Amino acid sequence: PPSIRKGEVANDTTRQRDENPTIRVSNLAEETSEKDSQDLFKPFGPVSRIYLAKDKNTGISKGFAYITYNRRESAESALQTLHRYRYGHLILQVEWAKPSGS
């Protein structure tokens, strides 16, 4: 972050967000809800955040989500198990999320 480049120390929330393992899931159906995402990803371990992208006007899913786990092992397990997993009528694509700004 710019604050670190200027020699300042990053606060704990910035550092924690950058260190937590996050996966990106795409090819979700428009009907996917936040509860659906929780049901699908929580069995792999404690989840600290789920961001399901939705259209601002309609509230319909845009087809992708970011899932942040407390532990890298949980994220790795979810990624390996759910990549190319048939969910509803679609095949999920799961990958490591790229750091913001890249």
GROMACS .gro file of C-alpha atoms in nm:
model
  102
    1PRO     CA    1   0.000   0.000   0.000
    2PRO     CA    2   0.108   0.360  -0.053
    3SER     CA    3   0.134   0.418   0.323
    4ILE     CA    4   0.407   0.156   0.350
    5ARG     CA    5   0.600   0.304   0.058
    6LYS     CA    6   0.621   0.632   0.250
    7GLY     CA    7   0.785   0.453   0.541
    8GLU     CA    8   0.477   0.424   0.758
    9VAL     CA    9   0.384   0.102   0.933
   10ALA     CA   10   0.079  -0.084   0.801
   11ASN     CA   11  -0.201  -0.123   1.051
   12ASP     CA   12  -0.306  -0.471   1.163
   13THR     CA   13  -0.621  -0.484   0.948
   14THR     CA   14  -0.425  -0.411   0.629
   15ARG     CA   15  -0.161  -0.669   0.715
   16GLN     CA   16  -0.423  -0.927   0.813
   17ARG     CA   17  -0.621  -0.875   0.492
   18ASP     CA   18  -0.308  -0.921   0.280
   19GLU     CA   19  -0.199  -1.235   0.464
   20ASN     CA   20  -0.533  -1.416   0.472
   21PRO     CA   21  -0.571  -1.678   0.198
   22THR     CA   22  -0.838  -1.578  -0.052
   23ILE     CA   23  -0.975  -1.776  -0.343
   24ARG     CA   24  -1.175  -1.647  -0.639
   25VAL     CA   25  -1.470  -1.854  -0.755
   26SER     CA   26  -1.624  -1.790  -1.093
   27ASN     CA   27  -1.900  -1.938  -1.303
   28LEU     CA   28  -2.156  -1.912  -1.024
   29ALA     CA   29  -2.521  -1.905  -1.129
   30GLU     CA   30  -2.711  -1.575  -1.112
   31GLU     CA   31  -2.937  -1.732  -0.848
   32THR     CA   32  -2.645  -1.793  -0.608
   33SER     CA   33  -2.703  -1.632  -0.268
   34GLU     CA   34  -2.463  -1.552   0.015
   35LYS     CA   35  -2.613  -1.842   0.211
   36ASP     CA   36  -2.542  -2.075  -0.083
   37SER     CA   37  -2.180  -1.957  -0.080
   38GLN     CA   38  -2.151  -2.016   0.293
   39ASP     CA   39  -2.298  -2.364   0.263
   40LEU     CA   40  -2.054  -2.449  -0.015
   41PHE     CA   41  -1.732  -2.311   0.136
   42LYS     CA   42  -1.759  -2.337   0.515
   43PRO     CA   43  -1.714  -2.718   0.528
   44PHE     CA   44  -1.346  -2.665   0.435
   45GLY     CA   45  -1.269  -2.450   0.739
   46PRO     CA   46  -1.342  -2.121   0.911
   47VAL     CA   47  -1.423  -1.844   0.665
   48SER     CA   48  -1.343  -1.487   0.763
   49ARG     CA   49  -1.513  -1.316   0.467
   50ILE     CA   50  -1.733  -1.393   0.169
   51TYR     CA   51  -1.781  -1.134  -0.102
   52LEU     CA   52  -2.043  -1.233  -0.358
   53ALA     CA   53  -2.041  -0.980  -0.641
   54LYS     CA   54  -2.393  -0.856  -0.719
   55ASP     CA   55  -2.544  -0.610  -0.963
   56LYS     CA   56  -2.612  -0.287  -0.773
   57ASN     CA   57  -2.954  -0.235  -0.933
   58THR     CA   58  -3.096  -0.586  -0.943
   59GLY     CA   59  -2.911  -0.762  -0.661
   60ILE     CA   60  -2.848  -1.057  -0.895
   61SER     CA   61  -2.515  -1.238  -0.865
   62LYS     CA   62  -2.254  -1.137  -1.122
   63GLY     CA   63  -2.122  -1.493  -1.123
   64PHE     CA   64  -1.814  -1.464  -0.906
   65ALA     CA   65  -1.715  -1.446  -0.541
   66TYR     CA   66  -1.410  -1.408  -0.320
   67ILE     CA   67  -1.379  -1.637  -0.020
   68THR     CA   68  -1.123  -1.557   0.251
   69TYR     CA   69  -1.030  -1.832   0.492
   70ASN     CA   70  -0.859  -1.806   0.829
   71ARG     CA   71  -0.607  -2.074   0.730
   72ARG     CA   72  -0.425  -2.137   0.404
   73GLU     CA   73  -0.481  -2.513   0.436
   74SER     CA   74  -0.858  -2.461   0.433
   75ALA     CA   75  -0.839  -2.244   0.122
   76GLU     CA   76  -0.612  -2.496  -0.050
   77SER     CA   77  -0.855  -2.778   0.028
   78ALA     CA   78  -1.152  -2.579  -0.105
   79LEU     CA   79  -0.960  -2.487  -0.419
   80GLN     CA   80  -0.853  -2.844  -0.494
   81THR     CA   81  -1.196  -2.992  -0.420
   82LEU     CA   82  -1.419  -2.733  -0.588
   83HIS     CA   83  -1.220  -2.641  -0.899
   84ARG     CA   84  -1.419  -2.787  -1.190
   85TYR     CA   85  -1.689  -2.897  -0.945
   86ARG     CA   86  -2.039  -2.919  -1.089
   87TYR     CA   87  -2.257  -2.679  -0.890
   88GLY     CA   88  -2.613  -2.658  -1.015
   89HIS     CA   89  -2.595  -2.651  -1.392
   90LEU     CA   90  -2.248  -2.492  -1.410
   91ILE     CA   91  -1.887  -2.600  -1.356
   92LEU     CA   92  -1.705  -2.384  -1.100
   93GLN     CA   93  -1.367  -2.229  -1.167
   94VAL     CA   94  -1.163  -2.177  -0.849
   95GLU     CA   95  -0.822  -2.010  -0.830
   96TRP     CA   96  -0.610  -1.811  -0.589
   97ALA     CA   97  -0.721  -1.451  -0.582
   98LYS     CA   98  -0.470  -1.204  -0.715
   99PRO     CA   99  -0.366  -0.931  -0.471
  100SER     CA  100  -0.558  -0.609  -0.522
  101GLY     CA  101  -0.378  -0.371  -0.751
  102SER     CA  102  -0.228  -0.642  -0.972
   0.00000   0.00000   0.00000
